[in-house]
Coordinates of N, CA, C and O in Angstrom, one line a residue:
M359 N 7.1 21.8 -29.9 CA 7.1 20.7 -30.8 C 8.4 20.0 -30.9 O 9.5 20.6 -30.7
M360 N 8.4 18.7 -31.1 CA 9.6 17.9 -31.1 C 10.4 18.2 -32.4 O 9.9 18.6 -33.4
D361 N 11.7 18.2 -32.2 CA 12.7 18.4 -33.3 C 12.7 17.2 -34.3 O 12.8 16.1 -33.9
L362 N 12.4 17.5 -35.6 CA 12.3 16.5 -36.6 C 13.6 15.7 -36.7 O 13.6 14.5 -36.9
K363 N 14.7 16.3 -36.6 CA 16.0 15.7 -36.7 C 16.2 14.6 -35.6 O 16.6 13.5 -35.8
T364 N 15.7 15.0 -34.4 CA 15.8 14.0 -33.2 C 14.8 12.9 -33.5 O 15.2 11.7 -33.2
L365 N 13.6 13.1 -34.0 CA 12.7 12.1 -34.2 C 13.2 11.1 -35.4 O 13.0 9.9 -35.3
R366 N 13.9 11.7 -36.3 CA 14.4 10.9 -37.4 C 15.4 9.9 -36.9 O 15.6 8.9 -37.6
E367 N 16.0 10.1 -35.8 CA 17.0 9.2 -35.2 C 16.4 8.0 -34.6 O 17.1 7.0 -34.3
V368 N 15.1 8.0 -34.4 CA 14.4 6.9 -33.7 C 13.9 5.9 -34.8 O 13.1 6.3 -35.7
H369 N 14.3 4.6 -34.7 CA 14.0 3.6 -35.7 C 12.5 3.5 -35.9 O 12.1 3.3 -37.1
F370 N 11.7 3.6 -34.9 CA 10.2 3.4 -35.1 C 9.7 4.4 -36.1 O 8.6 4.1 -36.7
F371 N 10.3 5.5 -36.3 CA 9.8 6.6 -37.2 C 10.5 6.5 -38.6 O 10.3 7.4 -39.4
V372 N 11.3 5.6 -38.8 CA 12.2 5.6 -40.0 C 11.5 5.7 -41.3 O 12.0 6.3 -42.2
D373 N 10.3 5.2 -41.5 CA 9.6 5.2 -42.8 C 8.6 6.4 -42.9 O 7.9 6.5 -43.8
L374 N 8.7 7.3 -41.9 CA 7.8 8.5 -42.0 C 8.6 9.7 -42.6 O 9.7 9.9 -42.4
S375 N 7.9 10.4 -43.5 CA 8.5 11.6 -44.1 C 8.5 12.7 -43.1 O 7.9 12.6 -42.0
D376 N 9.2 13.8 -43.4 CA 9.2 15.0 -42.5 C 7.8 15.5 -42.3 O 7.5 15.9 -41.2
Q377 N 7.0 15.5 -43.4 CA 5.7 16.0 -43.2 C 4.8 15.1 -42.3 O 4.1 15.6 -41.5
E378 N 5.0 13.8 -42.4 CA 4.3 12.9 -41.5 C 4.8 13.0 -40.1 O 4.0 13.0 -39.1
L379 N 6.1 13.2 -39.9 CA 6.6 13.5 -38.6 C 6.0 14.7 -37.9 O 5.7 14.8 -36.7
M380 N 5.8 15.8 -38.8 CA 5.2 17.0 -38.3 C 3.8 16.8 -37.8 O 3.3 17.4 -36.9
V381 N 3.1 15.8 -38.4 CA 1.7 15.5 -38.0 C 1.7 14.8 -36.6 O 0.8 15.1 -35.8
I382 N 2.6 13.9 -36.4 CA 2.6 13.2 -35.1 C 3.4 13.9 -34.0 O 3.1 13.6 -32.8
A383 N 4.3 14.8 -34.3 CA 5.1 15.5 -33.3 C 4.3 16.1 -32.2 O 4.6 16.0 -31.0
P384 N 3.1 16.7 -32.5 CA 2.3 17.4 -31.4 C 1.7 16.4 -30.4 O 1.4 16.8 -29.3
I385 N 1.6 15.1 -30.8 CA 1.1 14.1 -29.8 C 2.1 13.3 -29.1 O 1.8 12.5 -28.3
L386 N 3.4 13.6 -29.4 CA 4.5 12.9 -28.7 C 4.9 13.7 -27.5 O 5.1 14.9 -27.5
H387 N 4.9 13.0 -26.4 CA 5.3 13.6 -25.1 C 6.6 12.9 -24.6 O 6.6 11.7 -24.4
K388 N 7.6 13.8 -24.4 CA 8.9 13.2 -24.0 C 8.8 12.9 -22.5 O 8.3 13.7 -21.7
K389 N 9.2 11.7 -22.2 CA 9.1 11.2 -20.8 C 10.4 10.5 -20.4 O 10.7 9.5 -21.1
D390 N 11.1 10.9 -19.4 CA 12.3 10.2 -19.0 C 12.1 9.5 -17.7 O 11.3 9.9 -16.8
F391 N 12.9 8.4 -17.5 CA 12.8 7.6 -16.3 C 14.3 7.3 -15.8 O 15.2 7.3 -16.7
K392 N 14.4 7.1 -14.6 CA 15.7 6.8 -14.0 C 15.9 5.3 -13.9 O 14.9 4.5 -13.8
L393 N 17.2 4.8 -13.9 CA 17.5 3.4 -13.7 C 16.8 2.9 -12.5 O 16.7 3.5 -11.4
G394 N 16.1 1.7 -12.7 CA 15.4 1.1 -11.6 C 13.9 1.5 -11.4 O 13.2 0.9 -10.7
E395 N 13.5 2.6 -12.1 CA 12.2 3.1 -12.0 C 11.2 2.2 -12.7 O 11.4 1.7 -13.8
T396 N 10.0 1.9 -12.1 CA 9.0 1.2 -12.7 C 8.1 2.1 -13.5 O 7.6 3.1 -13.0
I397 N 8.0 1.9 -14.8 CA 7.2 2.7 -15.7 C 5.7 2.5 -15.5 O 4.9 3.4 -15.3
F398 N 5.3 1.2 -15.5 CA 4.0 0.8 -15.1 C 4.0 -0.7 -14.6 O 5.0 -1.4 -14.9
K399 N 3.0 -1.1 -13.9 CA 2.9 -2.4 -13.4 C 1.8 -3.2 -14.1 O 0.8 -2.7 -14.5
E400 N 2.1 -4.5 -14.1 CA 1.2 -5.5 -14.6 C -0.2 -5.3 -14.0 O -0.3 -5.0 -12.8
S401 N -1.3 -5.4 -14.7 CA -2.7 -5.3 -14.4 C -3.1 -3.8 -14.1 O -4.3 -3.6 -13.9
E402 N -2.3 -2.8 -14.2 CA -2.7 -1.4 -14.1 C -3.4 -1.0 -15.4 O -3.1 -1.6 -16.5
D403 N -4.3 -0.1 -15.3 CA -5.0 0.5 -16.5 C -3.9 1.4 -17.2 O -3.1 2.0 -16.5
G404 N -4.1 1.5 -18.5 CA -3.2 2.3 -19.2 C -3.5 2.2 -20.7 O -3.7 1.2 -21.2
E405 N -3.4 3.4 -21.4 CA -3.7 3.4 -22.8 C -2.6 4.3 -23.5 O -2.9 5.0 -24.4
S406 N -1.4 4.1 -23.1 CA -0.3 4.9 -23.7 C 0.7 3.9 -24.2 O 1.0 2.8 -23.7
L407 N 1.3 4.4 -25.3 CA 2.4 3.6 -26.0 C 3.7 4.4 -25.8 O 3.7 5.6 -25.8
Y408 N 4.8 3.6 -25.5 CA 6.1 4.3 -25.3 C 7.0 3.8 -26.4 O 7.1 2.7 -26.7
I409 N 7.8 4.8 -26.9 CA 8.8 4.5 -27.9 C 10.1 4.9 -27.2 O 10.3 6.0 -26.7
I410 N 11.1 3.9 -27.2 CA 12.3 4.2 -26.5 C 13.3 5.0 -27.4 O 13.6 4.5 -28.5
K411 N 13.6 6.2 -27.0 CA 14.6 7.0 -27.7 C 16.0 6.5 -27.4 O 16.8 6.3 -28.2
R412 N 16.2 6.4 -26.1 CA 17.6 5.9 -25.6 C 17.4 5.3 -24.2 O 16.7 5.8 -23.4
G413 N 18.0 4.1 -24.1 CA 18.0 3.3 -22.9 C 17.4 1.9 -23.0 O 17.2 1.5 -24.2
E414 N 17.2 1.3 -21.9 CA 16.7 -0.1 -21.9 C 15.7 -0.3 -20.8 O 15.8 0.3 -19.7
V415 N 14.8 -1.2 -21.1 CA 13.8 -1.6 -20.1 C 13.7 -3.2 -20.1 O 14.1 -3.8 -21.1
K416 N 13.1 -3.7 -19.1 CA 12.8 -5.1 -19.1 C 11.3 -5.2 -18.8 O 10.7 -4.5 -18.1
A417 N 10.7 -6.2 -19.5 CA 9.3 -6.5 -19.3 C 9.2 -7.7 -18.4 O 9.9 -8.7 -18.6
C418 N 8.4 -7.7 -17.3 CA 8.4 -8.7 -16.3 C 7.0 -9.1 -16.0 O 6.0 -8.3 -16.1
K419 N 6.9 -10.4 -15.5 CA 5.6 -10.9 -15.0 C 5.9 -11.2 -13.5 O 7.0 -11.6 -13.1
T420 N 4.8 -11.1 -12.7 CA 5.0 -11.4 -11.3 C 4.7 -12.9 -11.1 O 3.6 -13.4 -11.4
A421 N 5.7 -13.5 -10.4 CA 5.5 -15.0 -10.1 C 4.6 -15.1 -8.9 O 4.4 -14.1 -8.2
P422 N 4.1 -16.3 -8.6 CA 3.2 -16.5 -7.5 C 3.8 -16.0 -6.1 O 3.1 -15.6 -5.2
D423 N 5.1 -16.1 -6.0 CA 5.8 -15.7 -4.8 C 6.0 -14.2 -4.7 O 6.6 -13.7 -3.8
G424 N 5.6 -13.5 -5.8 CA 5.8 -12.0 -5.8 C 7.0 -11.5 -6.5 O 7.2 -10.3 -6.7
E425 N 7.9 -12.4 -6.8 CA 9.1 -12.1 -7.5 C 8.9 -11.8 -9.0 O 8.0 -12.4 -9.6
L426 N 9.6 -10.8 -9.5 CA 9.5 -10.4 -10.9 C 10.3 -11.4 -11.8 O 11.5 -11.6 -11.5
F427 N 9.7 -11.9 -12.8 CA 10.4 -12.8 -13.8 C 10.5 -12.1 -15.1 O 9.5 -11.6 -15.6
T428 N 11.7 -11.9 -15.6 CA 12.0 -11.1 -16.8 C 11.6 -11.9 -18.0 O 12.0 -13.0 -18.2
L429 N 10.7 -11.3 -18.8 CA 10.3 -11.9 -20.1 C 11.2 -11.5 -21.3 O 11.5 -12.4 -22.1
T430 N 11.5 -10.3 -21.3 CA 12.3 -9.7 -22.4 C 12.9 -8.4 -22.1 O 12.4 -7.8 -21.1
M431 N 13.8 -8.0 -22.9 CA 14.4 -6.7 -22.7 C 14.2 -5.9 -24.0 O 14.2 -6.5 -25.1
M432 N 14.1 -4.6 -23.9 CA 13.9 -3.7 -25.0 C 14.9 -2.5 -25.0 O 15.2 -2.1 -23.9
K433 N 15.2 -2.0 -26.1 CA 16.3 -1.0 -26.2 C 15.9 0.1 -27.2 O 14.7 0.1 -27.7
D434 N 16.8 0.9 -27.5 CA 16.6 2.1 -28.4 C 15.8 1.7 -29.6 O 16.1 0.7 -30.3
G435 N 14.7 2.5 -29.9 CA 13.9 2.2 -31.0 C 12.7 1.3 -30.8 O 11.8 1.2 -31.6
D436 N 12.8 0.5 -29.7 CA 11.7 -0.5 -29.5 C 10.5 0.3 -28.8 O 10.6 1.4 -28.4
I437 N 9.4 -0.4 -28.8 CA 8.2 0.1 -28.2 C 7.7 -0.8 -27.1 O 8.0 -2.0 -27.0
F438 N 6.9 -0.2 -26.1 CA 6.3 -1.1 -25.1 C 5.0 -0.4 -24.7 O 4.8 0.8 -25.0
G439 N 4.0 -1.2 -24.2 CA 2.7 -0.6 -23.8 C 1.7 -0.8 -25.0 O 0.6 -0.3 -24.9
E440 N 2.2 -1.4 -26.1 CA 1.3 -1.4 -27.3 C 0.0 -2.2 -27.1 O -1.0 -1.9 -27.7
M441 N 0.0 -3.2 -26.3 CA -1.2 -4.0 -26.1 C -2.3 -3.2 -25.5 O -3.4 -3.2 -26.0
S442 N -2.0 -2.6 -24.4 CA -3.1 -1.8 -23.7 C -3.4 -0.6 -24.6 O -4.6 -0.1 -24.6
F443 N -2.5 -0.1 -25.3 CA -2.7 1.0 -26.2 C -3.7 0.6 -27.2 O -4.6 1.4 -27.6
L444 N -3.6 -0.6 -27.8 CA -4.5 -1.0 -28.8 C -5.9 -1.5 -28.3 O -6.9 -1.2 -28.9
D445 N -5.9 -2.3 -27.2 CA -7.1 -3.0 -26.8 C -7.7 -2.4 -25.5 O -8.8 -2.8 -25.1
G446 N -7.1 -1.4 -24.8 CA -7.7 -0.8 -23.7 C -7.7 -1.7 -22.4 O -8.3 -1.3 -21.4
R447 N -7.2 -2.9 -22.5 CA -7.1 -3.8 -21.3 C -6.0 -3.4 -20.4 O -5.1 -2.7 -20.8
P448 N -6.0 -3.9 -19.2 CA -4.9 -3.7 -18.2 C -3.6 -4.1 -18.8 O -3.5 -5.0 -19.6
R449 N -2.5 -3.5 -18.3 CA -1.2 -3.9 -18.7 C -0.9 -5.4 -18.5 O -1.3 -5.9 -17.4
S450 N -0.2 -6.0 -19.4 CA 0.0 -7.4 -19.3 C 1.4 -7.7 -18.7 O 1.7 -8.9 -18.4
A451 N 2.2 -6.7 -18.4 CA 3.5 -6.9 -17.8 C 3.9 -5.7 -17.1 O 3.3 -4.6 -17.3
T452 N 4.9 -5.8 -16.2 CA 5.5 -4.7 -15.5 C 6.7 -4.3 -16.3 O 7.5 -5.2 -16.8
I453 N 6.9 -3.0 -16.5 CA 8.1 -2.5 -17.3 C 9.0 -1.7 -16.3 O 8.5 -0.8 -15.6
V454 N 10.2 -2.1 -16.3 CA 11.2 -1.5 -15.4 C 12.4 -1.0 -16.2 O 12.9 -1.7 -17.0
A455 N 12.8 0.3 -15.9 CA 14.0 0.8 -16.6 C 15.3 0.1 -16.0 O 15.5 0.1 -14.8
I456 N 16.1 -0.4 -16.9 CA 17.4 -1.0 -16.5 C 18.5 -0.1 -16.9 O 19.7 -0.5 -16.8
S457 N 18.2 1.1 -17.3 CA 19.2 2.2 -17.5 C 18.4 3.5 -17.4 O 17.2 3.4 -17.4
D458 N 19.1 4.6 -17.4 CA 18.4 5.8 -17.5 C 17.7 5.7 -18.9 O 18.2 5.2 -19.9
L459 N 16.5 6.3 -19.0 CA 15.6 6.0 -20.1 C 15.0 7.3 -20.6 O 14.5 8.1 -19.9
E460 N 15.1 7.5 -22.0 CA 14.4 8.6 -22.6 C 13.3 8.0 -23.5 O 13.6 7.1 -24.4
T461 N 12.1 8.4 -23.4 CA 11.0 7.9 -24.2 C 10.1 9.0 -24.8 O 10.2 10.1 -24.3
Y462 N 9.4 8.6 -25.9 CA 8.3 9.4 -26.4 C 7.0 8.6 -26.0 O 7.0 7.4 -26.3
M463 N 6.0 9.3 -25.5 CA 4.8 8.6 -25.1 C 3.7 9.2 -26.0 O 3.6 10.4 -26.3
I464 N 2.8 8.3 -26.4 CA 1.6 8.7 -27.2 C 0.4 8.2 -26.5 O 0.3 7.0 -26.1
E465 N -0.5 9.0 -26.2 CA -1.8 8.7 -25.5 C -2.8 8.2 -26.6 O -2.9 8.8 -27.7
K466 N -3.5 7.2 -26.3 CA -4.5 6.6 -27.3 C -5.5 7.6 -27.8 O -5.8 7.7 -29.0
N467 N -6.1 8.4 -26.9 CA -7.1 9.4 -27.3 C -6.5 10.4 -28.3 O -7.2 10.8 -29.2
E468 N -5.3 10.8 -28.1 CA -4.7 11.8 -29.0 C -4.4 11.1 -30.4 O -4.6 11.7 -31.4
F469 N -3.9 9.9 -30.3 CA -3.6 9.1 -31.5 C -4.9 8.9 -32.3 O -4.9 9.1 -33.6
E470 N -6.0 8.6 -31.7 CA -7.3 8.4 -32.4 C -7.8 9.6 -33.1 O -8.5 9.5 -34.1
K471 N -7.5 10.8 -32.5 CA -7.9 12.0 -33.2 C -7.3 12.2 -34.6 O -7.9 12.9 -35.4
L472 N -6.2 11.6 -34.8 CA -5.5 11.7 -36.1 C -6.0 10.7 -37.1 O -5.7 10.9 -38.3
V473 N -6.8 9.7 -36.7 CA -7.3 8.7 -37.6 C -8.0 9.2 -38.9 O -7.7 8.9 -40.0
E474 N -8.9 10.1 -38.6 CA -9.7 10.6 -39.8 C -9.0 11.7 -40.6 O -9.1 11.7 -41.8
T475 N -8.2 12.5 -40.0 CA -7.5 13.5 -40.7 C -6.2 13.1 -41.3 O -5.7 13.7 -42.3
N476 N -5.6 12.0 -40.8 CA -4.2 11.6 -41.3 C -4.2 10.1 -41.4 O -3.3 9.5 -40.7
P477 N -5.0 9.4 -42.1 CA -5.1 8.0 -42.1 C -3.8 7.3 -42.6 O -3.4 6.2 -42.1
R478 N -3.1 7.9 -43.5 CA -1.8 7.4 -44.0 C -0.7 7.3 -42.9 O 0.0 6.3 -42.8
V479 N -0.7 8.3 -42.1 CA 0.3 8.4 -41.0 C -0.1 7.3 -40.0 O 0.8 6.5 -39.5
I480 N -1.3 7.2 -39.7 CA -1.8 6.2 -38.7 C -1.5 4.8 -39.2 O -1.1 3.9 -38.5
Y481 N -1.8 4.6 -40.5 CA -1.5 3.3 -41.1 C 0.0 2.9 -40.9 O 0.3 1.8 -40.5
K482 N 0.9 3.8 -41.2 CA 2.3 3.6 -41.1 C 2.7 3.2 -39.6 O 3.5 2.3 -39.3
L483 N 2.1 4.0 -38.7 CA 2.4 3.7 -37.3 C 1.9 2.4 -36.8 O 2.5 1.6 -36.1
M484 N 0.6 2.1 -37.3 CA 0.0 0.8 -36.9 C 0.8 -0.4 -37.5 O 1.0 -1.4 -36.9
K485 N 1.3 -0.2 -38.7 CA 2.1 -1.2 -39.4 C 3.4 -1.5 -38.5 O 3.7 -2.6 -38.3
N486 N 4.0 -0.4 -38.0 CA 5.2 -0.6 -37.2 C 4.9 -1.3 -35.9 O 5.6 -2.1 -35.4
I487 N 3.7 -1.0 -35.3 CA 3.3 -1.6 -34.1 C 3.0 -3.1 -34.3 O 3.5 -4.0 -33.6
V488 N 2.4 -3.4 -35.4 CA 2.1 -4.8 -35.8 C 3.4 -5.6 -36.0 O 3.6 -6.7 -35.6
F489 N 4.3 -5.0 -36.7 CA 5.6 -5.6 -36.9 C 6.3 -5.9 -35.6 O 7.0 -7.0 -35.4
T490 N 6.2 -5.0 -34.7 CA 6.8 -5.2 -33.4 C 6.2 -6.4 -32.7 O 6.9 -7.3 -32.1
I491 N 4.8 -6.4 -32.7 CA 4.1 -7.5 -32.0 C 4.5 -8.9 -32.7 O 4.7 -9.9 -32.0
H492 N 4.6 -8.9 -34.0 CA 4.9 -10.1 -34.7 C 6.3 -10.5 -34.3 O 6.6 -11.7 -34.1
A493 N 7.3 -9.6 -34.2 CA 8.6 -10.0 -33.8 C 8.6 -10.6 -32.4 O 9.4 -11.6 -32.1
I494 N 7.8 -10.1 -31.5 CA 7.7 -10.6 -30.1 C 7.2 -12.0 -30.2 O 7.7 -12.9 -29.5
V495 N 6.1 -12.3 -31.0 CA 5.5 -13.6 -31.1 C 6.5 -14.6 -31.7 O 6.7 -15.7 -31.2
R496 N 7.2 -14.2 -32.7 CA 8.3 -15.1 -33.3 C 9.3 -15.4 -32.3 O 9.7 -16.6 -32.2
G497 N 9.8 -14.5 -31.5 CA 10.7 -14.7 -30.4 C 10.2 -15.7 -29.4 O 10.9 -16.6 -28.9
M498 N 9.0 -15.5 -29.0 CA 8.3 -16.4 -28.0 C 8.2 -17.8 -28.6 O 8.5 -18.8 -27.9
N499 N 7.9 -17.9 -29.9 CA 7.8 -19.2 -30.5 C 9.1 -19.9 -30.5 O 9.2 -21.1 -30.2
S500 N 10.1 -19.2 -30.8 CA 11.5 -19.8 -30.8 C 11.9 -20.3 -29.4 O 12.4 -21.4 -29.3
R501 N 11.6 -19.5 -28.4 CA 12.0 -19.9 -27.1 C 11.1 -21.1 -26.6 O 11.6 -22.0 -26.0
Y502 N 9.9 -21.1 -27.1 CA 9.0 -22.3 -26.7 C 9.5 -23.5 -27.3 O 9.6 -24.6 -26.7
I503 N 10.0 -23.5 -28.6 CA 10.5 -24.7 -29.3 C 11.8 -25.1 -28.6 O 12.0 -26.3 -28.4
E504 N 12.6 -24.2 -28.2 CA 13.9 -24.5 -27.5 C 13.6 -25.2 -26.2 O 14.4 -26.1 -25.7
M505 N 12.5 -24.9 -25.5 CA 12.2 -25.6 -24.2 C 11.7 -27.0 -24.5 O 11.9 -27.9 -23.7

């Protein structure tokens, strides 16, 4: 099981109590990546959510010429993979590690098993996911207006 002190250091879990962290710790899988490693590619199937413990990634789209165009960068405490995690559709972007990366991964099927037994914990996690998506949309709106 994950160490609660270590989980407490991750911003995504900041509003969870120790008891709530103990509920989700069994479904967190530590997964590390090396600088330059592709975590997943645009259009791949996937239903996992990644929470960055330490490191940075870039989210990219593939241009018609095959070159990767960087959309955004994410760092400690940020999440990625949330769209496919929620809707089960293929990945909307390619994610590449731009430093050595430590993450916690949650598989959708394990997450869904907690819905009935721990709805309050799931509510808090979903709220954090929605806030993240909202921040992304706000950032995109700002960039669109600047253009």
